[in-house]
Coordinates of C-alpha atoms in Angstrom, one line a residue:
X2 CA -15.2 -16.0 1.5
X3 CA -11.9 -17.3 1.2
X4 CA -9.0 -14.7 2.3
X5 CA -7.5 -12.7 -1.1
X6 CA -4.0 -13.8 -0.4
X7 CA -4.7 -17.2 0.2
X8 CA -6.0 -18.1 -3.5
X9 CA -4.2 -18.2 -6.8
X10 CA -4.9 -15.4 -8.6
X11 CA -6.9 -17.3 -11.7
X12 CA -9.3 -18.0 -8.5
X13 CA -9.7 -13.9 -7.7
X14 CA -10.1 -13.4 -11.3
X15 CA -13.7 -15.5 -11.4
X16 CA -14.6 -13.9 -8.3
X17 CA -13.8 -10.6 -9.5
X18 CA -15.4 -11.6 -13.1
X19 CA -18.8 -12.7 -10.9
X20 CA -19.0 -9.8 -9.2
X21 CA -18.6 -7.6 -12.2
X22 CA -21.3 -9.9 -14.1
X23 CA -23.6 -9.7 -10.4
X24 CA -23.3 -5.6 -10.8
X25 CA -23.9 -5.4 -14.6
X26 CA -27.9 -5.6 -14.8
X27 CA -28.1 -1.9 -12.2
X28 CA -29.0 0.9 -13.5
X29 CA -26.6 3.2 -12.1
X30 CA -26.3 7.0 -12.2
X31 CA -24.8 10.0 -10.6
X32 CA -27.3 9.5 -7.7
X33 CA -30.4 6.9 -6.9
X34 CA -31.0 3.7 -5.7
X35 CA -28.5 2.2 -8.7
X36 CA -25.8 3.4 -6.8
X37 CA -26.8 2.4 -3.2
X38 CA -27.6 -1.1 -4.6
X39 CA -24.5 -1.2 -6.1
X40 CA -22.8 -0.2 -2.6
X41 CA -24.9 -2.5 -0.8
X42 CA -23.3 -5.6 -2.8
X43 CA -19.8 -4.2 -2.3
X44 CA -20.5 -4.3 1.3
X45 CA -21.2 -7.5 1.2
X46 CA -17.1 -8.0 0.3
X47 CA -16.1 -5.2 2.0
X48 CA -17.5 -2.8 5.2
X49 CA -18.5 0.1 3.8
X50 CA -19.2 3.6 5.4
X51 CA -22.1 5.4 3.1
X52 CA -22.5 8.9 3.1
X53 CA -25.6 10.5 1.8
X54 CA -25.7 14.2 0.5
X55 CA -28.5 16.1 0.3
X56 CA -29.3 17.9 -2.6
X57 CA -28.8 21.5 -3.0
X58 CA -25.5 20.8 -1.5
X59 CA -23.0 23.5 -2.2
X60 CA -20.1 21.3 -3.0
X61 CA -16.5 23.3 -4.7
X62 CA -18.0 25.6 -7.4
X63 CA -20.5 22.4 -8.2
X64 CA -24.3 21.7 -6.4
X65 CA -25.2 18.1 -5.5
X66 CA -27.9 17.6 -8.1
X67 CA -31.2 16.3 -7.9
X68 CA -31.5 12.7 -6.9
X69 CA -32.7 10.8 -10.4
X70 CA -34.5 7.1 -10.3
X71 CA -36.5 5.3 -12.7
X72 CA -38.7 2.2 -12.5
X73 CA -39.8 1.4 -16.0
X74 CA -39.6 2.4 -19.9
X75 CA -40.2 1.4 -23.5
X76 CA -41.9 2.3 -26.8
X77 CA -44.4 0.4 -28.1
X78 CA -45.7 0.0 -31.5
X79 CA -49.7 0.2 -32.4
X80 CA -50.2 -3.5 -31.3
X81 CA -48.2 -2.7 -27.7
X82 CA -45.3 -4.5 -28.4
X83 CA -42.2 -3.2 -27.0
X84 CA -40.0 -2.3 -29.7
X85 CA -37.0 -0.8 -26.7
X86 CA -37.5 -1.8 -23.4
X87 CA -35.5 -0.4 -20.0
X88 CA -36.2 -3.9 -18.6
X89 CA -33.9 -5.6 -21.6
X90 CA -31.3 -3.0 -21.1
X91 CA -30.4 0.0 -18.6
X92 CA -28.9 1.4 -21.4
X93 CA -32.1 1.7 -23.5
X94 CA -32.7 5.4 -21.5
X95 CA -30.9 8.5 -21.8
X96 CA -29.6 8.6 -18.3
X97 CA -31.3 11.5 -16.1
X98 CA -34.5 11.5 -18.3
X99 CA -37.6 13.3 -17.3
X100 CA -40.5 11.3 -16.9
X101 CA -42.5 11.1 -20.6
X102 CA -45.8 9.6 -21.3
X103 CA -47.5 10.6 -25.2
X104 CA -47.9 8.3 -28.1
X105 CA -46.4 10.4 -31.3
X106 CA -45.2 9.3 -35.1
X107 CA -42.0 8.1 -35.6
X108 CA -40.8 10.9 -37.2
X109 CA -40.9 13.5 -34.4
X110 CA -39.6 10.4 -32.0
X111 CA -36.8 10.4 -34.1
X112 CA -35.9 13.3 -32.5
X113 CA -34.9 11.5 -28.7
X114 CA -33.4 8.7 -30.2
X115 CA -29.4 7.8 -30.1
X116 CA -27.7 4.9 -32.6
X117 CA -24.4 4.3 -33.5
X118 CA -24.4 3.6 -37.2
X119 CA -21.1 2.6 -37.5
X120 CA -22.2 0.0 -35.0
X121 CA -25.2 -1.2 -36.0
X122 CA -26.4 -3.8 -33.1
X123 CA -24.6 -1.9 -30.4
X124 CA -26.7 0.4 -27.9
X125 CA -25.2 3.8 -26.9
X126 CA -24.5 5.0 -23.6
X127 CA -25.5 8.5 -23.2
X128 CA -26.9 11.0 -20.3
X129 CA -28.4 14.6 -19.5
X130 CA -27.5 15.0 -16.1
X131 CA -27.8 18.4 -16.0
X132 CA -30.2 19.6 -18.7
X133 CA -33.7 18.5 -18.4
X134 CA -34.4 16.0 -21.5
X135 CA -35.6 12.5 -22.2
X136 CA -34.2 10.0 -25.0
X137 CA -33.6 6.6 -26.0
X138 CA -30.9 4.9 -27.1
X139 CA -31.4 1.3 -29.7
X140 CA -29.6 -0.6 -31.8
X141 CA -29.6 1.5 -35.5
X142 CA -30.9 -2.0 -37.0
X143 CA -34.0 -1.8 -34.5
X144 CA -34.3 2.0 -36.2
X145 CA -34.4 1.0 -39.4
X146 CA -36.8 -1.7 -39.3
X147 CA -39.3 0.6 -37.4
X148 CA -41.9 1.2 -39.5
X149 CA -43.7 3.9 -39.5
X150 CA -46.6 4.7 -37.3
X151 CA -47.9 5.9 -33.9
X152 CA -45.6 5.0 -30.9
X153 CA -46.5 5.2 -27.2
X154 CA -43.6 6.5 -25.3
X155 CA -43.7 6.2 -22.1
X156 CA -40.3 6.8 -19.0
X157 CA -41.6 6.4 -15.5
X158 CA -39.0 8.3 -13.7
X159 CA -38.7 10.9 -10.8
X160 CA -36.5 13.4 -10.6
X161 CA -36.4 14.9 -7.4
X162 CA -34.7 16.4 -4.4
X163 CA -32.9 13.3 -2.7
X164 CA -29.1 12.5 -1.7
X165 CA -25.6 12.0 -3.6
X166 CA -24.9 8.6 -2.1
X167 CA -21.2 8.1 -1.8
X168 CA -19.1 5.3 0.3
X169 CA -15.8 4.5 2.0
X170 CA -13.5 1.9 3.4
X171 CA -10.6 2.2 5.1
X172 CA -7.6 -0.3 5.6
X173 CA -5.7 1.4 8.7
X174 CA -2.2 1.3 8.4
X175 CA 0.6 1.7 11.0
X176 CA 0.9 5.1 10.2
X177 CA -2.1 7.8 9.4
X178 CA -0.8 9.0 6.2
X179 CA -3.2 8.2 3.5
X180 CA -3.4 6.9 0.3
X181 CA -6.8 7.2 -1.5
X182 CA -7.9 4.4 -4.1
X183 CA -11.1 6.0 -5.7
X184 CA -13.4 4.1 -8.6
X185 CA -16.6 5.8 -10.3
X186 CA -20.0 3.7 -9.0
X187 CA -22.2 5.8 -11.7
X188 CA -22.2 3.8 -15.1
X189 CA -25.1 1.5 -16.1
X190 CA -24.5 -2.0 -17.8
X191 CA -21.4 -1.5 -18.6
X192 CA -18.6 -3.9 -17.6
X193 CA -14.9 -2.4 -18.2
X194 CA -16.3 1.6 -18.0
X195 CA -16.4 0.6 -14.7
X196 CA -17.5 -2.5 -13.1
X197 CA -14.1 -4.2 -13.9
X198 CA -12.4 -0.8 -11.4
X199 CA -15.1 -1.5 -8.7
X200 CA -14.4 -5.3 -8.4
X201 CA -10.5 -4.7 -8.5
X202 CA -10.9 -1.7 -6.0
X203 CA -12.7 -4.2 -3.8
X204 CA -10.1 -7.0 -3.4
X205 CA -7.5 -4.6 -3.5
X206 CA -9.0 -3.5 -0.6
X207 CA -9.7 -7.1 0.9
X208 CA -5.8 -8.1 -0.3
X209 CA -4.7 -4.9 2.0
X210 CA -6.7 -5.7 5.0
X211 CA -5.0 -9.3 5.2
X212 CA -1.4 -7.3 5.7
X213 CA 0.0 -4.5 8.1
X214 CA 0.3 -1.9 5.4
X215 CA 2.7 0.9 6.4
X216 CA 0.2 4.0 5.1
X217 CA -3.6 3.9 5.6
X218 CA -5.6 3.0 2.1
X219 CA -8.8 5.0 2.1
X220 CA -10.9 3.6 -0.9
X221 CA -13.7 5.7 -2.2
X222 CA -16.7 4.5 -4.4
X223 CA -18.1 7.0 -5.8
X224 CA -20.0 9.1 -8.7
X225 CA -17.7 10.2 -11.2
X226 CA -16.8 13.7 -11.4
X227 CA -19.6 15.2 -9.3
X228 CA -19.0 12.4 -6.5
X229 CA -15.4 13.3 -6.5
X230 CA -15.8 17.0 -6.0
X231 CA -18.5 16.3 -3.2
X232 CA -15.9 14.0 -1.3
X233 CA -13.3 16.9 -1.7
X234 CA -15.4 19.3 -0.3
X235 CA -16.0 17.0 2.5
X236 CA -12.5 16.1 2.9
X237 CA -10.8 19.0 2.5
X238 CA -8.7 19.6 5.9
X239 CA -7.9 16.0 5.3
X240 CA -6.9 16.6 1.8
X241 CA -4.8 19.4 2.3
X242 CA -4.6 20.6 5.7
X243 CA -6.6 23.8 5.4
X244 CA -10.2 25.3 4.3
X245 CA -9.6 27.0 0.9
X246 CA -11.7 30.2 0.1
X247 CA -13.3 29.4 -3.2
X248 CA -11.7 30.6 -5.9
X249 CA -8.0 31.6 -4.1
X250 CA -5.2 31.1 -6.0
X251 CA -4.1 27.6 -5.2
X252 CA -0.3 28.5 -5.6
X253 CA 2.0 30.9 -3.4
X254 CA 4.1 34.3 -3.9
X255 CA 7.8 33.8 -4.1
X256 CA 8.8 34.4 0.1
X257 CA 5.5 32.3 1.2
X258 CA 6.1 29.3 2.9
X259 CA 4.4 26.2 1.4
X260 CA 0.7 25.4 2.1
X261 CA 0.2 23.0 4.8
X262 CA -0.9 19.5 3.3
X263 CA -3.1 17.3 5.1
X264 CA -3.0 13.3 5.7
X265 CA -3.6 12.3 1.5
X266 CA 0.1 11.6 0.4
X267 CA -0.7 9.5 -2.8
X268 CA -3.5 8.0 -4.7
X269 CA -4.2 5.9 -7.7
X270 CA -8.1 5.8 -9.5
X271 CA -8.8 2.7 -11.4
X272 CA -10.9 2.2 -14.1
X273 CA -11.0 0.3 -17.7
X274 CA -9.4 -2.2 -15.2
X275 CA -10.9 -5.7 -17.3
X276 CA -10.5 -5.3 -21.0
X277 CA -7.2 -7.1 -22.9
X278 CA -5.1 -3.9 -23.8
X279 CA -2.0 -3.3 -22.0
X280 CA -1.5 -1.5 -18.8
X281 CA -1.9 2.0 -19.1
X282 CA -0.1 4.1 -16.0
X283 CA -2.0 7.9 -16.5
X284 CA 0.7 10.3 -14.4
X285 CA -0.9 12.7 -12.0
X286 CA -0.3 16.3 -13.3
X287 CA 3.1 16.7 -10.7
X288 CA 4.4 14.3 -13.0
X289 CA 7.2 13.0 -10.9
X290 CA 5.1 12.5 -7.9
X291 CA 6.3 9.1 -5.7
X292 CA 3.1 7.4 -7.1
X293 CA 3.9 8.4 -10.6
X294 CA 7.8 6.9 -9.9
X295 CA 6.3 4.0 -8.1
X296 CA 4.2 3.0 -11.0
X297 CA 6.7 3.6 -13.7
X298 CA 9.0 1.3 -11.9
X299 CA 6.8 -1.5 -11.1
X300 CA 5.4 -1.7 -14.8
X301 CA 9.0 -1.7 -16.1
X302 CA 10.5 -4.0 -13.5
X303 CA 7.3 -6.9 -14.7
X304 CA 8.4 -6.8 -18.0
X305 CA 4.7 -6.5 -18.5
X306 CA 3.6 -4.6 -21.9
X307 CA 2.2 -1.1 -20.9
X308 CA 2.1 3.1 -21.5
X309 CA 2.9 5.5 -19.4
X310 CA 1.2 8.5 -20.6
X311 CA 1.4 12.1 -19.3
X312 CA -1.4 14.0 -17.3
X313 CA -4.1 15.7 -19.5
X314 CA -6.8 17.4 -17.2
X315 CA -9.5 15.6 -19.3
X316 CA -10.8 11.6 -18.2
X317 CA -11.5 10.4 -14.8
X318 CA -11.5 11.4 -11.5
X319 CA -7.3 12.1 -11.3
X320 CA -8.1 15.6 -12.9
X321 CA -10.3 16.5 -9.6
X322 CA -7.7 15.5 -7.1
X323 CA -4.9 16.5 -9.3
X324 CA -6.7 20.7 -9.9
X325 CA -4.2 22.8 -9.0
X326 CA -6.3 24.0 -5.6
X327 CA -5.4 20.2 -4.0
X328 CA -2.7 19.2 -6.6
X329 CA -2.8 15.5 -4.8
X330 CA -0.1 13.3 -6.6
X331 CA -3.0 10.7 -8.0
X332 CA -2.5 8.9 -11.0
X333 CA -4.6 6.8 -12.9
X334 CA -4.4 3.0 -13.9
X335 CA -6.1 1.7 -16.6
X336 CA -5.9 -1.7 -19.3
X337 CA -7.3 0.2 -22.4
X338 CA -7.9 4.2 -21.8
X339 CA -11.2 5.5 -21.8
X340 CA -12.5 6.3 -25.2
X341 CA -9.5 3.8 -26.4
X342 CA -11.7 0.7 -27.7
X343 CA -14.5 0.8 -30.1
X344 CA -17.0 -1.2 -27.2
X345 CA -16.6 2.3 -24.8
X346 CA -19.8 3.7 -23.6
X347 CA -22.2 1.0 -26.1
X348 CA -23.8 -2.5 -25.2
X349 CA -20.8 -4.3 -26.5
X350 CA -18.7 -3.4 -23.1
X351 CA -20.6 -6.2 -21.4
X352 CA -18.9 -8.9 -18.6
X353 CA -18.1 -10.9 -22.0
X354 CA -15.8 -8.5 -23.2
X355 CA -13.8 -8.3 -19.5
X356 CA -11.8 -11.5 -18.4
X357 CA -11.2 -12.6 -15.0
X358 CA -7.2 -12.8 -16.3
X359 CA -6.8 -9.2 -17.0
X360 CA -8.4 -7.9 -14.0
X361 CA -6.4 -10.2 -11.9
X362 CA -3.5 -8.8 -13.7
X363 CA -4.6 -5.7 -12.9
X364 CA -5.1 -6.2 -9.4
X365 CA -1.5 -8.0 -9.3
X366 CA 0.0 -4.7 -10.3
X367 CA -1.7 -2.9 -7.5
X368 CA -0.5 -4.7 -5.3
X369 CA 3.1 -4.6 -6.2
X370 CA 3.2 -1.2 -6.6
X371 CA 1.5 -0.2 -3.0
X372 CA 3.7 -3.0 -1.6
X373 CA 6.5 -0.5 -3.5
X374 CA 5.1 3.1 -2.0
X375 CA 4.7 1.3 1.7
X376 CA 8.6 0.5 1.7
X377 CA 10.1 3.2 -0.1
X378 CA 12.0 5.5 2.7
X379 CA 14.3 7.8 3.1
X380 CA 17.4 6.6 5.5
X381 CA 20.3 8.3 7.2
X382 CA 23.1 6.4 8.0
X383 CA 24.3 6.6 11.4
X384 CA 27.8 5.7 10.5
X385 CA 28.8 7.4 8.1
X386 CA 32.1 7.9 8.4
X387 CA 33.8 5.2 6.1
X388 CA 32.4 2.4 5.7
X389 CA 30.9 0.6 8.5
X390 CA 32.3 -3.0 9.9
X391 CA 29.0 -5.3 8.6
X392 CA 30.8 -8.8 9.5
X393 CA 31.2 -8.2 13.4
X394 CA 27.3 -7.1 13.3
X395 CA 26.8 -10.5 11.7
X396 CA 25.2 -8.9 8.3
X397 CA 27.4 -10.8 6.3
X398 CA 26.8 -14.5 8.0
X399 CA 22.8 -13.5 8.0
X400 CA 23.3 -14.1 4.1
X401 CA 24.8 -17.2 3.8
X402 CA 23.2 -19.3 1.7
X403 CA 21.4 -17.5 -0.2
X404 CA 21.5 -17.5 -4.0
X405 CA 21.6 -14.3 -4.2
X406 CA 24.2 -13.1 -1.8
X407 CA 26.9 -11.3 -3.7
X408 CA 23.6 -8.8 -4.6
X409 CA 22.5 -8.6 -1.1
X410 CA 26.1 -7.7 -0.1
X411 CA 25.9 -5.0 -2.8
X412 CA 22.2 -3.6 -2.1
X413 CA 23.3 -3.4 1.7
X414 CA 26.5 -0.9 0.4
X415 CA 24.0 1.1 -2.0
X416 CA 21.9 1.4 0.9
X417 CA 24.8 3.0 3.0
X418 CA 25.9 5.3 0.5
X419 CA 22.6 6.5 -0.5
X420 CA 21.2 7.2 3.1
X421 CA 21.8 10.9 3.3
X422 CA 18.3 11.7 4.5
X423 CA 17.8 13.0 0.5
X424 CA 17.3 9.6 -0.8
X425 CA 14.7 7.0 -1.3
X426 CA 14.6 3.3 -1.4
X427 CA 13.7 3.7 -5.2
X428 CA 16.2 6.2 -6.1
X429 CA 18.7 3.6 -4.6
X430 CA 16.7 0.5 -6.4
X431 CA 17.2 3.1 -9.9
X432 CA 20.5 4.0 -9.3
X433 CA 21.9 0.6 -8.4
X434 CA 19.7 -1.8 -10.7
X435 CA 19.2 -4.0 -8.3
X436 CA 15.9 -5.2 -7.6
X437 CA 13.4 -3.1 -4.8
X438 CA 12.2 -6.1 -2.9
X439 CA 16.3 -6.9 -2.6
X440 CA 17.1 -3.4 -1.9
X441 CA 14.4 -2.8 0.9
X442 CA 15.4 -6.0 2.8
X443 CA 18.9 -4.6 3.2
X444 CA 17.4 -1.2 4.6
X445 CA 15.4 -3.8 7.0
X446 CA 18.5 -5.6 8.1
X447 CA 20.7 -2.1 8.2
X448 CA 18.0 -1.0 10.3
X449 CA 18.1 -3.5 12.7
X450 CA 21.5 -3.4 13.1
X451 CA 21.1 0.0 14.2
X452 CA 23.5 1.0 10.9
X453 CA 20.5 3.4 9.3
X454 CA 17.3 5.6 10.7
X455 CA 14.2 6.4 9.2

């Protein structure tokens, strides 16, 4: 394959868009061979590390369920057509559904059967993970041109003990400080709600690996919710330096010194990355975390349309790794919110409605901003008394030509005023209104001057 940073981004978008359309026909779930087919694909674009749970796993306050996989389904009328079939549509079964095999009337199938009449040719999306149950979901014109009669129902499905099947990659970065890109693997057949996160999480990831990032990017693929509490529980030194008791107060008595925090510094989970809304930037429930400034910046600086909307512990996995016991600053990036656009969770989010443009776009944004949180630092000036000579150190002459000297010259004085130890690259960048990328190669030539330390 052809390196990320190498092509145009209208290229990356059709690989992204064919990966999301290769994806789309897996049925996916919280466990099962969905997801490990799914992660077997990304592989193919990315090493990945897979982790398998077992069930009965004691995992936070949560237990890895039992492993759910299913090989066929449908209702057929009295002549053995198949009026719904699983092998049209993943979507077509209640996800988690117990295995079912009777022939009843219409009336009392009625009973496990999910429309949306306000959209009648869409299919729903719905699940039972954790009550035992079995259901369909069709199209509410199928319903109503059911007739009525005798229908053999039939789910061939398992629902046993078996593994939570999770993956990782990892970028390294020059430092061991990590940030965390995580993306929910657990959705069937639908493209935005999350294929569209997965393909952007994966060449993010590839467009990392082709640089020297500062911080180490540790990407997670996993089951939403539950598969995000399992890799917590897994990753908890890492996360925050210590082994909670379950159930202790996450905060501290005034006197206490701070809890120690482990290698996770920032994080951003993607999903609804594909659709045509603007950019949504989700906060992580700090608020003012660097991520949450970072991402604020970025969107404002592109001129791009977007929202930046406060933390609510309710959507995807940012309200794990943002609870109160890890409070991680994670925010969430999104195109169109979850729950935001009529196609959420039915058969009308398929690869059509995602566009290789706005998940490039999307990915473009990622980039910028992590290329933001791997240069923002704090500096101290080592001469700090007055104003330091920069032409005899040859600062000056090193801009010469440039078209945008007279703002270099400035950025390189913000930089020396502002490097107190107390303040960042960005606060300088915010309080100066010069641009970062103009700002941070001033600290670089400072800092090789020997002017400023990190």
């Amino acid at each position: 394959m052809t390196a990320v940073g190498e092509q145009p981004m209208a290229s990356v978008g059709d690989e992204m868009h064919a990966l999301v359309e290769r994806l789309y026909p897996l049925c996916r779930s919280i466990t099962g061979d969905g997801v490990r087919a799914t992660l077997e694909i990304v592989g193919e674009y990315v090493p990945l590390q897979v982790h398998e749970v077992p069930t009965g796993t004691q995992v936070l306050d949560w237990t890895v369920p039992q492993e759910w996989n299913i090989r066929d389904a449908y209702i057929a009328d009295s002549a053995g057509n198949r009026v719904v079939d699983f092998a049209a549509s993943s979507l077509h079964v209640l996800g988690y559904s117990v295995p079912v095999s009777a022939t009843m009337p219409l009336a009392e199938l009625r009973e496990h059967l999910h429309t949306l009449p306000d959209h009648p040719s869409w299919v729903p999306y719905r699940t039972s993970y954790y009550k035992p149950e079995w259901g369909f979901c069709l199209a509410q014109e199928t319903l109503d041109a059911l007739p009525d009669g005798e229908y053999e129902v039939r789910i061939d499905s398992t629902l046993a003990d078996g593994h939570l099947t999770y993956a990782e990659h990892v970028v390294p970065g020059q430092v061991p400080d990590e940030v965390i890109v995580s993306c929910h693997v657990c959705h069937p057949s639908l493209a935005n709600d999350n294929l569209a996160g997965i393909a952007v999480a994966t060449f993010l990831a590839r467009a990392l690996a082709e640089e020297t990032p500062y911080y180490t990017y540790r990407f997670i693929f996993a089951p939403g919710t539950i598969g995000a509490i399992t890799w917590l529980a897994r990753n908890t030194e890492r996360v925050i330096g210590v082994s909670p008791a379950l159930g202790a107060p996450p905060g501290r008595r005034l006197g206490e010194e701070p809890r120690a925090r482990g290698r996770v510094k920032h994080g951003l989970v993607l999903a609804c990355a594909g659709d045509s809304g603007q950019l949504t930037y989700k906060q992580s429930r700090r608020g003012d975390a660097e991520i949450d400034r970072v991402m604020g910046h970025v969107l404002a600086a592109s001129e791009r349309p977007h929202r930046v909307n406060e933390f609510t512990p309710y959507g995807y996995d940012e309200r794990q790794f943002c609870s109160p016991g890890f409070d991680l600053g994670v925010g969430s990036l999104s195109r169109t919110p979850y729950a935001g656009y009529p196609e959420y969770h039915t058969s009308a989010d398929n690869p059509d409605f995602v566009s290789p443009e706005a998940m490039a776009d999307t990915l473009a944004v990622c980039r910028e901003a992590f290329s933001v949180l791997d240069r923002n630092r704090q500096y101290t000036n080592l001469s700090p008394y007055g104003e330091p000579q920069l032409g005899r150190r040859g600062l000056y002459d090193a801009l010469g030509g440039r078209s945008d000297t007279k703002q270099a010259q400035m950025a390189m004085l913000w930089v020396l005023s502002l490097s107190d130890g107390e303040h960042s690259l960005l606060d300088v960048t915010e309080r100066s209104g010069l641009p970062f990328d103009t700002v941070a190669a001033a600290a670089d030539a400072l800092h090789g001057a020997g002017l400023i330390k990190a």
